mmCIF file of C-alpha atoms and ligand atoms in Angstrom:
data_model
loop_
_atom_site.group_PDB
_atom_site.id
_atom_site.type_symbol
_atom_site.label_atom_id
_atom_site.label_comp_id
_atom_site.label_asym_id
_atom_site.label_seq_id
_atom_site.Cartn_x
_atom_site.Cartn_y
_atom_site.Cartn_z
ATOM 1 C CA MET L 1435 -31.650 19.022 31.866
ATOM 2 C CA ARG L 1436 -31.388 20.198 28.292
ATOM 3 C CA VAL L 1437 -27.898 19.153 27.182
ATOM 4 C CA LEU L 1438 -25.884 20.180 24.142
ATOM 5 C CA VAL L 1439 -23.798 17.276 22.822
ATOM 6 C CA THR L 1440 -21.158 18.508 20.397
ATOM 7 C CA GLY L 1441 -20.037 15.815 17.996
ATOM 8 C CA GLY L 1442 -23.270 13.962 18.684
ATOM 9 C CA ALA L 1443 -23.233 12.396 15.209
ATOM 10 C CA GLY L 1444 -19.914 10.674 15.977
ATOM 11 C CA TYR L 1445 -19.305 7.456 17.876
ATOM 12 C CA VAL L 1446 -18.874 8.570 21.506
ATOM 13 C CA GLY L 1447 -21.166 11.595 21.093
ATOM 14 C CA SER L 1448 -24.073 9.571 19.702
ATOM 15 C CA CYS L 1449 -23.795 7.050 22.551
ATOM 16 C CA CYS L 1450 -23.723 9.901 25.132
ATOM 17 C CA ALA L 1451 -26.760 11.513 23.471
ATOM 18 C CA ALA L 1452 -28.650 8.198 23.544
ATOM 19 C CA GLU L 1453 -27.731 7.650 27.202
ATOM 20 C CA LEU L 1454 -28.949 11.149 28.150
ATOM 21 C CA ILE L 1455 -32.238 10.588 26.318
ATOM 22 C CA SER L 1456 -32.717 7.217 28.024
ATOM 23 C CA ARG L 1457 -32.381 9.023 31.380
ATOM 24 C CA GLY L 1458 -35.030 11.577 30.478
ATOM 25 C CA HIS L 1459 -32.787 14.496 29.487
ATOM 26 C CA GLU L 1460 -33.430 16.634 26.411
ATOM 27 C CA VAL L 1461 -30.609 16.671 23.867
ATOM 28 C CA VAL L 1462 -29.404 19.131 21.234
ATOM 29 C CA VAL L 1463 -26.708 17.806 18.891
ATOM 30 C CA LEU L 1464 -24.284 20.171 17.155
ATOM 31 C CA ASP L 1465 -22.162 18.415 14.531
ATOM 32 C CA ASP L 1466 -20.646 19.516 11.218
ATOM 33 C CA LEU L 1467 -20.829 15.931 9.857
ATOM 34 C CA SER L 1468 -17.149 16.139 8.852
ATOM 35 C CA THR L 1469 -16.528 12.691 10.323
ATOM 36 C CA GLY L 1470 -19.822 11.799 12.003
ATOM 37 C CA ASN L 1471 -22.928 10.800 10.128
ATOM 38 C CA ARG L 1472 -26.556 11.871 10.305
ATOM 39 C CA ASP L 1473 -27.748 8.338 11.193
ATOM 40 C CA GLY L 1474 -25.688 8.596 14.377
ATOM 41 C CA VAL L 1475 -27.931 11.311 15.809
ATOM 42 C CA PRO L 1476 -30.698 9.825 17.958
ATOM 43 C CA PRO L 1477 -34.063 10.718 16.389
ATOM 44 C CA GLU L 1478 -35.311 12.254 19.676
ATOM 45 C CA ALA L 1479 -32.486 14.846 19.645
ATOM 46 C CA THR L 1480 -32.717 18.293 18.058
ATOM 47 C CA PHE L 1481 -30.045 18.301 15.366
ATOM 48 C CA ILE L 1482 -28.108 21.382 14.296
ATOM 49 C CA GLU L 1483 -25.699 20.854 11.423
ATOM 50 C CA GLY L 1484 -22.987 23.400 12.016
ATOM 51 C CA ASP L 1485 -19.607 24.104 13.540
ATOM 52 C CA LEU L 1486 -18.476 25.262 16.943
ATOM 53 C CA ILE L 1487 -17.147 28.616 15.769
ATOM 54 C CA SER L 1488 -20.237 29.793 13.880
ATOM 55 C CA ASP L 1489 -23.046 27.913 15.573
ATOM 56 C CA SER L 1490 -22.285 27.396 19.285
ATOM 57 C CA ALA L 1491 -24.351 30.434 20.326
ATOM 58 C CA ARG L 1492 -27.575 29.284 18.679
ATOM 59 C CA ALA L 1493 -27.018 25.669 19.763
ATOM 60 C CA LEU L 1494 -26.743 26.846 23.394
ATOM 61 C CA GLU L 1495 -30.168 28.501 23.452
ATOM 62 C CA GLY L 1496 -32.159 27.078 26.381
ATOM 63 C CA VAL L 1497 -29.334 24.654 27.243
ATOM 64 C CA ASP L 1498 -28.237 23.846 30.842
ATOM 65 C CA ALA L 1499 -25.045 21.862 30.230
ATOM 66 C CA VAL L 1500 -22.634 20.644 27.541
ATOM 67 C CA ILE L 1501 -20.978 17.327 26.728
ATOM 68 C CA HIS L 1502 -18.143 18.219 24.371
ATOM 69 C CA CYS L 1503 -17.171 15.337 22.091
ATOM 70 C CA ALA L 1504 -16.597 17.152 18.778
ATOM 71 C CA ALA L 1505 -12.951 16.736 17.797
ATOM 72 C CA ARG L 1506 -10.491 15.565 15.217
ATOM 73 C CA SER L 1507 -9.143 12.363 16.724
ATOM 74 C CA LEU L 1508 -6.712 10.505 14.467
ATOM 75 C CA VAL L 1509 -3.232 10.358 15.961
ATOM 76 C CA GLY L 1510 -1.326 9.845 12.689
ATOM 77 C CA GLU L 1511 -3.269 12.556 10.875
ATOM 78 C CA SER L 1512 -2.640 14.968 13.761
ATOM 79 C CA VAL L 1513 1.115 14.610 13.293
ATOM 80 C CA GLU L 1514 0.889 15.137 9.521
ATOM 81 C CA GLN L 1515 -1.687 17.961 9.598
ATOM 82 C CA PRO L 1516 -1.200 19.751 12.943
ATOM 83 C CA ALA L 1517 -2.913 22.966 11.784
ATOM 84 C CA GLU L 1518 -6.178 21.041 11.317
ATOM 85 C CA TYR L 1519 -5.917 19.844 14.912
ATOM 86 C CA TRP L 1520 -4.933 23.122 16.584
ATOM 87 C CA HIS L 1521 -7.750 24.910 14.758
ATOM 88 C CA GLY L 1522 -10.280 22.060 14.755
ATOM 89 C CA ASN L 1523 -9.774 21.169 18.417
ATOM 90 C CA VAL L 1524 -8.321 24.128 20.325
ATOM 91 C CA VAL L 1525 -9.614 27.192 18.450
ATOM 92 C CA SER L 1526 -13.067 25.612 18.052
ATOM 93 C CA THR L 1527 -13.263 24.670 21.710
ATOM 94 C CA LEU L 1528 -12.303 28.200 22.794
ATOM 95 C CA ALA L 1529 -15.192 29.455 20.647
ATOM 96 C CA LEU L 1530 -17.511 27.001 22.413
ATOM 97 C CA LEU L 1531 -16.250 28.003 25.879
ATOM 98 C CA ASP L 1532 -16.679 31.693 25.094
ATOM 99 C CA ALA L 1533 -20.191 31.124 23.742
ATOM 100 C CA MET L 1534 -20.921 29.255 26.993
ATOM 101 C CA ARG L 1535 -19.685 32.232 29.039
ATOM 102 C CA GLU L 1536 -21.826 34.563 26.966
ATOM 103 C CA ALA L 1537 -24.896 32.350 27.424
ATOM 104 C CA ASP L 1538 -24.101 31.739 31.109
ATOM 105 C CA VAL L 1539 -24.001 27.954 30.568
ATOM 106 C CA LYS L 1540 -21.040 26.807 32.640
ATOM 107 C CA ASN L 1541 -21.488 23.095 33.194
ATOM 108 C CA ILE L 1542 -19.282 21.025 30.846
ATOM 109 C CA VAL L 1543 -17.979 17.489 30.474
ATOM 110 C CA PHE L 1544 -15.053 17.274 28.086
ATOM 111 C CA SER L 1545 -14.238 14.067 26.248
ATOM 112 C CA SER L 1546 -10.462 14.231 26.634
ATOM 113 C CA THR L 1547 -7.968 11.418 26.129
ATOM 114 C CA ALA L 1548 -5.306 9.444 27.932
ATOM 115 C CA ALA L 1549 -3.033 10.438 25.015
ATOM 116 C CA THR L 1550 -2.439 13.568 27.159
ATOM 117 C CA TYR L 1551 -0.039 11.428 29.246
ATOM 118 C CA GLY L 1552 2.141 10.307 26.324
ATOM 119 C CA GLU L 1553 4.395 7.294 26.840
ATOM 120 C CA PRO L 1554 3.690 6.194 30.439
ATOM 121 C CA GLU L 1555 6.503 5.457 32.875
ATOM 122 C CA GLN L 1556 4.279 2.834 34.460
ATOM 123 C CA VAL L 1557 0.810 1.341 34.122
ATOM 124 C CA PRO L 1558 -1.933 1.603 35.174
ATOM 125 C CA ILE L 1559 -1.879 5.339 34.484
ATOM 126 C CA THR L 1560 -3.163 7.515 37.314
ATOM 127 C CA GLU L 1561 -4.237 11.173 37.090
ATOM 128 C CA ASP L 1562 -1.138 12.442 38.925
ATOM 129 C CA MET L 1563 1.284 11.155 36.284
ATOM 130 C CA PRO L 1564 3.130 13.692 34.089
ATOM 131 C CA THR L 1565 1.350 14.884 30.943
ATOM 132 C CA ARG L 1566 3.827 14.669 28.083
ATOM 133 C CA PRO L 1567 1.821 14.004 24.926
ATOM 134 C CA THR L 1568 3.773 12.427 22.077
ATOM 135 C CA ASN L 1569 1.483 13.575 19.263
ATOM 136 C CA THR L 1570 -0.463 16.680 18.232
ATOM 137 C CA TYR L 1571 -3.813 15.081 19.017
ATOM 138 C CA GLY L 1572 -2.837 14.543 22.673
ATOM 139 C CA ALA L 1573 -1.266 18.014 22.848
ATOM 140 C CA THR L 1574 -4.458 19.726 21.636
ATOM 141 C CA LYS L 1575 -6.586 17.845 24.163
ATOM 142 C CA LEU L 1576 -4.157 18.795 26.939
ATOM 143 C CA ALA L 1577 -4.274 22.451 25.869
ATOM 144 C CA ILE L 1578 -8.080 22.332 26.094
ATOM 145 C CA ASP L 1579 -7.889 20.749 29.555
ATOM 146 C CA MET L 1580 -5.681 23.659 30.633
ATOM 147 C CA ALA L 1581 -8.076 26.245 29.193
ATOM 148 C CA ILE L 1582 -10.975 24.585 30.998
ATOM 149 C CA THR L 1583 -9.075 24.683 34.309
ATOM 150 C CA SER L 1584 -8.582 28.430 34.025
ATOM 151 C CA TYR L 1585 -12.215 29.001 32.966
ATOM 152 C CA CYS L 1586 -13.272 27.138 36.126
ATOM 153 C CA VAL L 1587 -11.022 29.247 38.351
ATOM 154 C CA ALA L 1588 -11.777 32.651 36.803
ATOM 155 C CA TYR L 1589 -15.299 32.300 35.411
ATOM 156 C CA GLY L 1590 -16.867 29.724 37.725
ATOM 157 C CA PHE L 1591 -17.206 26.957 35.132
ATOM 158 C CA ALA L 1592 -18.094 23.524 36.536
ATOM 159 C CA ALA L 1593 -16.138 20.942 34.557
ATOM 160 C CA THR L 1594 -14.969 17.369 34.265
ATOM 161 C CA SER L 1595 -12.478 15.993 31.727
ATOM 162 C CA LEU L 1596 -12.586 12.286 31.039
ATOM 163 C CA ARG L 1597 -9.370 10.701 29.806
ATOM 164 C CA TYR L 1598 -9.645 7.293 28.190
ATOM 165 C CA PHE L 1599 -7.916 5.187 25.553
ATOM 166 C CA ASN L 1600 -9.673 2.537 23.499
ATOM 167 C CA VAL L 1601 -13.434 2.743 23.332
ATOM 168 C CA ALA L 1602 -15.336 -0.106 21.722
ATOM 169 C CA GLY L 1603 -18.707 -1.839 21.593
ATOM 170 C CA ALA L 1604 -22.107 -0.306 20.911
ATOM 171 C CA HIS L 1605 -24.828 1.221 23.069
ATOM 172 C CA LEU L 1606 -28.592 1.599 22.644
ATOM 173 C CA GLY L 1607 -28.319 0.935 18.899
ATOM 174 C CA PHE L 1608 -25.408 3.324 18.285
ATOM 175 C CA GLY L 1609 -21.858 2.289 17.444
ATOM 176 C CA GLU L 1610 -18.766 2.761 15.303
ATOM 177 C CA ASN L 1611 -19.589 3.702 11.719
ATOM 178 C CA ARG L 1612 -16.711 5.754 10.329
ATOM 179 C CA VAL L 1613 -15.896 6.408 6.697
ATOM 180 C CA VAL L 1614 -12.208 5.782 7.398
ATOM 181 C CA GLU L 1615 -11.698 3.122 10.069
ATOM 182 C CA THR L 1616 -8.329 2.701 11.803
ATOM 183 C CA HIS L 1617 -9.302 1.062 15.121
ATOM 184 C CA LEU L 1618 -8.549 -2.538 15.915
ATOM 185 C CA ILE L 1619 -11.898 -4.023 16.988
ATOM 186 C CA PRO L 1620 -14.039 -2.605 14.141
ATOM 187 C CA LEU L 1621 -11.329 -3.547 11.622
ATOM 188 C CA VAL L 1622 -11.126 -7.132 12.888
ATOM 189 C CA LEU L 1623 -14.922 -7.406 12.775
ATOM 190 C CA GLN L 1624 -14.947 -6.041 9.220
ATOM 191 C CA VAL L 1625 -12.657 -8.955 8.303
ATOM 192 C CA ALA L 1626 -15.110 -11.332 10.009
ATOM 193 C CA ALA L 1627 -17.973 -9.770 8.033
ATOM 194 C CA GLY L 1628 -16.072 -10.264 4.770
ATOM 195 C CA HIS L 1629 -15.559 -6.535 4.111
ATOM 196 C CA ARG L 1630 -11.780 -6.889 4.385
ATOM 197 C CA GLU L 1631 -9.452 -9.708 3.499
ATOM 198 C CA LYS L 1632 -7.281 -9.799 6.635
ATOM 199 C CA ILE L 1633 -6.125 -7.907 9.690
ATOM 200 C CA PHE L 1634 -2.548 -6.676 9.939
ATOM 201 C CA VAL L 1635 -1.020 -7.073 13.397
ATOM 202 C CA PHE L 1636 1.330 -4.158 13.990
ATOM 203 C CA GLY L 1637 4.329 -5.975 15.480
ATOM 204 C CA ASP L 1638 4.688 -9.192 17.454
ATOM 205 C CA ASP L 1639 7.982 -8.402 19.184
ATOM 206 C CA TRP L 1640 6.727 -6.053 21.903
ATOM 207 C CA PRO L 1641 7.646 -6.624 25.557
ATOM 208 C CA THR L 1642 4.210 -8.082 26.385
ATOM 209 C CA THR L 1643 2.969 -11.585 27.236
ATOM 210 C CA ASP L 1644 2.428 -12.660 23.605
ATOM 211 C CA GLY L 1645 4.507 -9.971 21.849
ATOM 212 C CA THR L 1646 1.540 -7.917 20.581
ATOM 213 C CA CYS L 1647 0.500 -4.537 22.036
ATOM 214 C CA ALA L 1648 -1.827 -4.484 25.033
ATOM 215 C CA ARG L 1649 -4.664 -1.969 25.355
ATOM 216 C CA ASP L 1650 -7.464 -1.194 27.761
ATOM 217 C CA TYR L 1651 -10.816 -1.496 25.940
ATOM 218 C CA ILE L 1652 -13.619 0.439 27.622
ATOM 219 C CA HIS L 1653 -17.224 -0.282 26.647
ATOM 220 C CA VAL L 1654 -18.853 2.785 25.088
ATOM 221 C CA GLY L 1655 -21.953 2.270 27.271
ATOM 222 C CA ASP L 1656 -19.820 2.513 30.434
ATOM 223 C CA LEU L 1657 -18.127 5.567 28.943
ATOM 224 C CA ALA L 1658 -21.468 7.273 28.205
ATOM 225 C CA ASP L 1659 -22.536 6.500 31.756
ATOM 226 C CA ALA L 1660 -19.403 8.252 33.109
ATOM 227 C CA HIS L 1661 -20.115 11.356 30.984
ATOM 228 C CA VAL L 1662 -23.641 11.662 32.398
ATOM 229 C CA LEU L 1663 -22.555 10.971 35.997
ATOM 230 C CA ALA L 1664 -19.912 13.689 35.674
ATOM 231 C CA LEU L 1665 -22.374 16.184 34.215
ATOM 232 C CA GLU L 1666 -24.846 15.573 37.020
ATOM 233 C CA SER L 1667 -22.219 16.120 39.747
ATOM 234 C CA ASN L 1668 -20.066 18.997 38.394
ATOM 235 C CA ALA L 1669 -19.464 21.810 40.906
ATOM 236 C CA ALA L 1670 -18.839 25.506 40.152
ATOM 237 C CA GLY L 1671 -15.187 26.539 40.218
ATOM 238 C CA GLU L 1672 -13.941 22.963 40.046
ATOM 239 C CA HIS L 1673 -12.266 21.111 37.163
ATOM 240 C CA ARG L 1674 -12.118 17.391 37.864
ATOM 241 C CA ILE L 1675 -10.008 15.077 35.728
ATOM 242 C CA PHE L 1676 -10.663 11.327 35.701
ATOM 243 C CA ASN L 1677 -9.050 8.484 33.809
ATOM 244 C CA LEU L 1678 -11.383 5.775 32.583
ATOM 245 C CA GLY L 1679 -10.671 2.238 31.480
ATOM 246 C CA SER L 1680 -11.669 -1.350 32.036
ATOM 247 C CA GLY L 1681 -8.634 -1.812 34.296
ATOM 248 C CA GLU L 1682 -7.251 -4.690 32.243
ATOM 249 C CA GLY L 1683 -4.972 -4.865 29.233
ATOM 250 C CA PHE L 1684 -5.809 -7.162 26.308
ATOM 251 C CA SER L 1685 -3.287 -7.892 23.557
ATOM 252 C CA VAL L 1686 -4.002 -7.524 19.840
ATOM 253 C CA GLN L 1687 -3.780 -11.313 19.586
ATOM 254 C CA GLN L 1688 -6.309 -11.743 22.403
ATOM 255 C CA VAL L 1689 -8.680 -9.312 20.686
ATOM 256 C CA ILE L 1690 -8.453 -11.283 17.432
ATOM 257 C CA ASP L 1691 -9.051 -14.567 19.314
ATOM 258 C CA VAL L 1692 -12.137 -13.174 21.091
ATOM 259 C CA CYS L 1693 -13.454 -11.870 17.748
ATOM 260 C CA ARG L 1694 -12.970 -15.336 16.218
ATOM 261 C CA THR L 1695 -14.931 -16.947 19.046
ATOM 262 C CA VAL L 1696 -17.746 -14.375 19.040
ATOM 263 C CA THR L 1697 -18.229 -14.312 15.257
ATOM 264 C CA GLY L 1698 -17.410 -17.927 14.430
ATOM 265 C CA HIS L 1699 -15.272 -16.683 11.518
ATOM 266 C CA GLU L 1700 -11.669 -17.563 10.845
ATOM 267 C CA ILE L 1701 -10.348 -13.946 10.528
ATOM 268 C CA PRO L 1702 -7.011 -14.202 8.691
ATOM 269 C CA ALA L 1703 -4.257 -12.183 10.384
ATOM 270 C CA GLN L 1704 -0.772 -11.230 9.214
ATOM 271 C CA VAL L 1705 2.047 -9.737 11.256
ATOM 272 C CA SER L 1706 3.285 -6.459 9.782
ATOM 273 C CA PRO L 1707 5.822 -3.838 10.993
ATOM 274 C CA ARG L 1708 5.184 -1.819 14.158
ATOM 275 C CA ARG L 1709 3.103 1.339 13.723
ATOM 276 C CA ALA L 1710 4.948 4.602 14.530
ATOM 277 C CA GLY L 1711 4.065 6.046 17.912
ATOM 278 C CA ASP L 1712 2.499 2.898 19.428
ATOM 279 C CA PRO L 1713 3.508 2.217 23.055
ATOM 280 C CA ALA L 1714 3.648 -1.465 24.119
ATOM 281 C CA THR L 1715 1.041 -1.312 26.887
ATOM 282 C CA LEU L 1716 -1.607 1.252 27.820
ATOM 283 C CA VAL L 1717 -3.891 0.688 30.773
ATOM 284 C CA ALA L 1718 -5.733 3.410 32.695
ATOM 285 C CA SER L 1719 -6.524 3.368 36.384
ATOM 286 C CA SER L 1720 -10.177 4.300 37.025
ATOM 287 C CA GLU L 1721 -10.005 4.281 40.820
ATOM 288 C CA GLN L 1722 -10.682 8.034 41.115
ATOM 289 C CA ALA L 1723 -13.727 7.880 38.832
ATOM 290 C CA LYS L 1724 -15.063 4.975 40.856
ATOM 291 C CA SER L 1725 -14.573 6.559 44.252
ATOM 292 C CA VAL L 1726 -15.518 10.177 43.421
ATOM 293 C CA LEU L 1727 -18.120 9.754 40.661
ATOM 294 C CA GLY L 1728 -19.436 6.423 41.902
ATOM 295 C CA TRP L 1729 -18.798 5.059 38.389
ATOM 296 C CA GLN L 1730 -19.333 1.306 38.141
ATOM 297 C CA PRO L 1731 -18.363 -0.072 34.717
ATOM 298 C CA SER L 1732 -20.598 -3.069 34.096
ATOM 299 C CA ARG L 1733 -19.266 -4.326 30.731
ATOM 300 C CA THR L 1734 -15.541 -4.861 31.406
ATOM 301 C CA ASP L 1735 -15.460 -8.308 29.822
ATOM 302 C CA LEU L 1736 -13.872 -8.169 26.338
ATOM 303 C CA THR L 1737 -16.344 -10.753 25.018
ATOM 304 C CA THR L 1738 -19.282 -8.447 25.875
ATOM 305 C CA VAL L 1739 -17.541 -5.506 24.175
ATOM 306 C CA VAL L 1740 -16.945 -7.541 21.005
ATOM 307 C CA GLU L 1741 -20.445 -9.089 21.027
ATOM 308 C CA ASP L 1742 -22.043 -5.644 21.160
ATOM 309 C CA ALA L 1743 -19.779 -4.280 18.410
ATOM 310 C CA TRP L 1744 -20.533 -7.318 16.233
ATOM 311 C CA GLU L 1745 -24.286 -7.037 16.714
ATOM 312 C CA PHE L 1746 -24.119 -3.360 15.714
ATOM 313 C CA LEU L 1747 -22.017 -4.086 12.619
ATOM 314 C CA ARG L 1748 -24.448 -6.761 11.458
ATOM 315 C CA ALA L 1749 -27.470 -4.491 12.020
ATOM 316 C CA LEU L 1750 -25.664 -1.804 10.024
ATOM 317 C CA GLY L 1751 -25.146 -4.274 7.166
ATOM 318 C CA ASP L 1752 -28.851 -5.200 7.229
ATOM 319 C CA ARG L 1753 -29.840 -1.518 7.143
ATOM 320 C CA ALA L 1754 -27.500 -0.859 4.198
ATOM 321 C CA HIS L 1755 -28.993 -3.830 2.295
ATOM 322 C CA SER L 1756 -32.586 -2.751 2.890
ATOM 323 C CA ALA L 1757 -31.694 0.834 1.844
ATOM 324 C CA HIS L 1758 -30.373 -0.494 -1.496
ATOM 325 C CA ARG L 1759 -33.420 -2.615 -2.195
HETATM 326 N N1 UDP T 3226 -3.633 -2.444 15.642
HETATM 327 C C1 UDP T 3226 -3.223 -3.468 14.801
HETATM 328 N N2 UDP T 3226 -3.749 -3.519 13.534
HETATM 329 C C2 UDP T 3226 -4.655 -2.605 13.064
HETATM 330 C C3 UDP T 3226 -5.092 -1.573 13.954
HETATM 331 C C4 UDP T 3226 -4.540 -1.526 15.222
HETATM 332 O O1 UDP T 3226 -2.395 -4.302 15.168
HETATM 333 O O2 UDP T 3226 -5.067 -2.697 11.893
HETATM 334 C C5 UDP T 3226 -3.088 -2.377 16.998
HETATM 335 C C6 UDP T 3226 -2.372 -1.069 17.332
HETATM 336 O O3 UDP T 3226 -0.995 -1.170 17.010
HETATM 337 C C7 UDP T 3226 -2.618 -0.953 18.837
HETATM 338 C C8 UDP T 3226 -3.955 -1.646 19.048
HETATM 339 O O4 UDP T 3226 -4.176 -2.448 17.896
HETATM 340 O O5 UDP T 3226 -1.636 -1.674 19.543
HETATM 341 C C9 UDP T 3226 -5.101 -0.679 19.196
HETATM 342 O O6 UDP T 3226 -5.035 0.248 18.133
HETATM 343 P P1 UDP T 3226 -6.189 1.285 17.821
HETATM 344 O O7 UDP T 3226 -5.813 2.032 16.576
HETATM 345 O O8 UDP T 3226 -7.501 0.581 17.839
HETATM 346 O O9 UDP T 3226 -6.201 2.274 19.063
HETATM 347 P P2 UDP T 3226 -5.003 3.101 19.760
HETATM 348 O O10 UDP T 3226 -4.440 2.202 20.816
HETATM 349 O O11 UDP T 3226 -4.036 3.478 18.708
HETATM 350 O O12 UDP T 3226 -5.711 4.272 20.342
#
């Protein structure tokens, strides 16, 4: 297949593009480089620098299917600047979907989020739980999921939305390399690498085993695998929604401890106030993805996730040094 990966210069998109290429697919990347970076695009891919509204039509030329990862994705920012998120996520995606209709390309995998569920009544979160997003980011992704459902029913689109929480690790040489980093694992590893002084732990009085928040960290390689499996099995008129996760919650303290062991660095940590909007525990159930897609995550061990992220960060540092020489 020739596959358009939107947001293919960003973290998840670049790993999906690399996975597709490794399986013999052709890839076109459309990215406006607003948060992604050019180095994130696999060299084998055709790269189009542009946005979904102006450039979807030309990016879709000769394409059979789409993996849609392009999005604004910072929860806090989405609450402060909702217009950026409704336009950047919803309006842009409608432009992509309409360009797909026009080009008669109807196979799509959408990188959605488990933030569509909001504060869960219970964990692990299954697909039949109520969707009550607590921030604009989750609301925009839910709105897109709804649009996709109706495009499947009325226009015969074949679609899958994948809802996941915390992605980490690296895959086929691609990993997290953001200008502004807010995620736990890359931040902790930046402390280990000496780029930051310490990690702030957002609260230690949560109702969890050690008082710090628990999250489900999915390896980006397993996530990329799910995107490709979904694309290869989409059926016309059907919109499937699957949650993805490692199935296990790890606390912030456990993450820091694993990072200390993997890197051999001390990693100073300091407890600070809770962050607004953080639930205590988020764990997704992936049973549906396993049984329907045949998805088999193979890197569910947190140590493997951290080892891969650390290796990527160090390689990035080496590349930066050689570029400055
Ligand atoms: N976290 C933290 N310190 C940081 C960044 C994150 O304690 O500097 C915590 C955060 O409160 C959450 C977990 O780590 O419980 C994962 O946060 P992240 O931002 O990586 O992902 P999120 O769960 O918000 O999607």
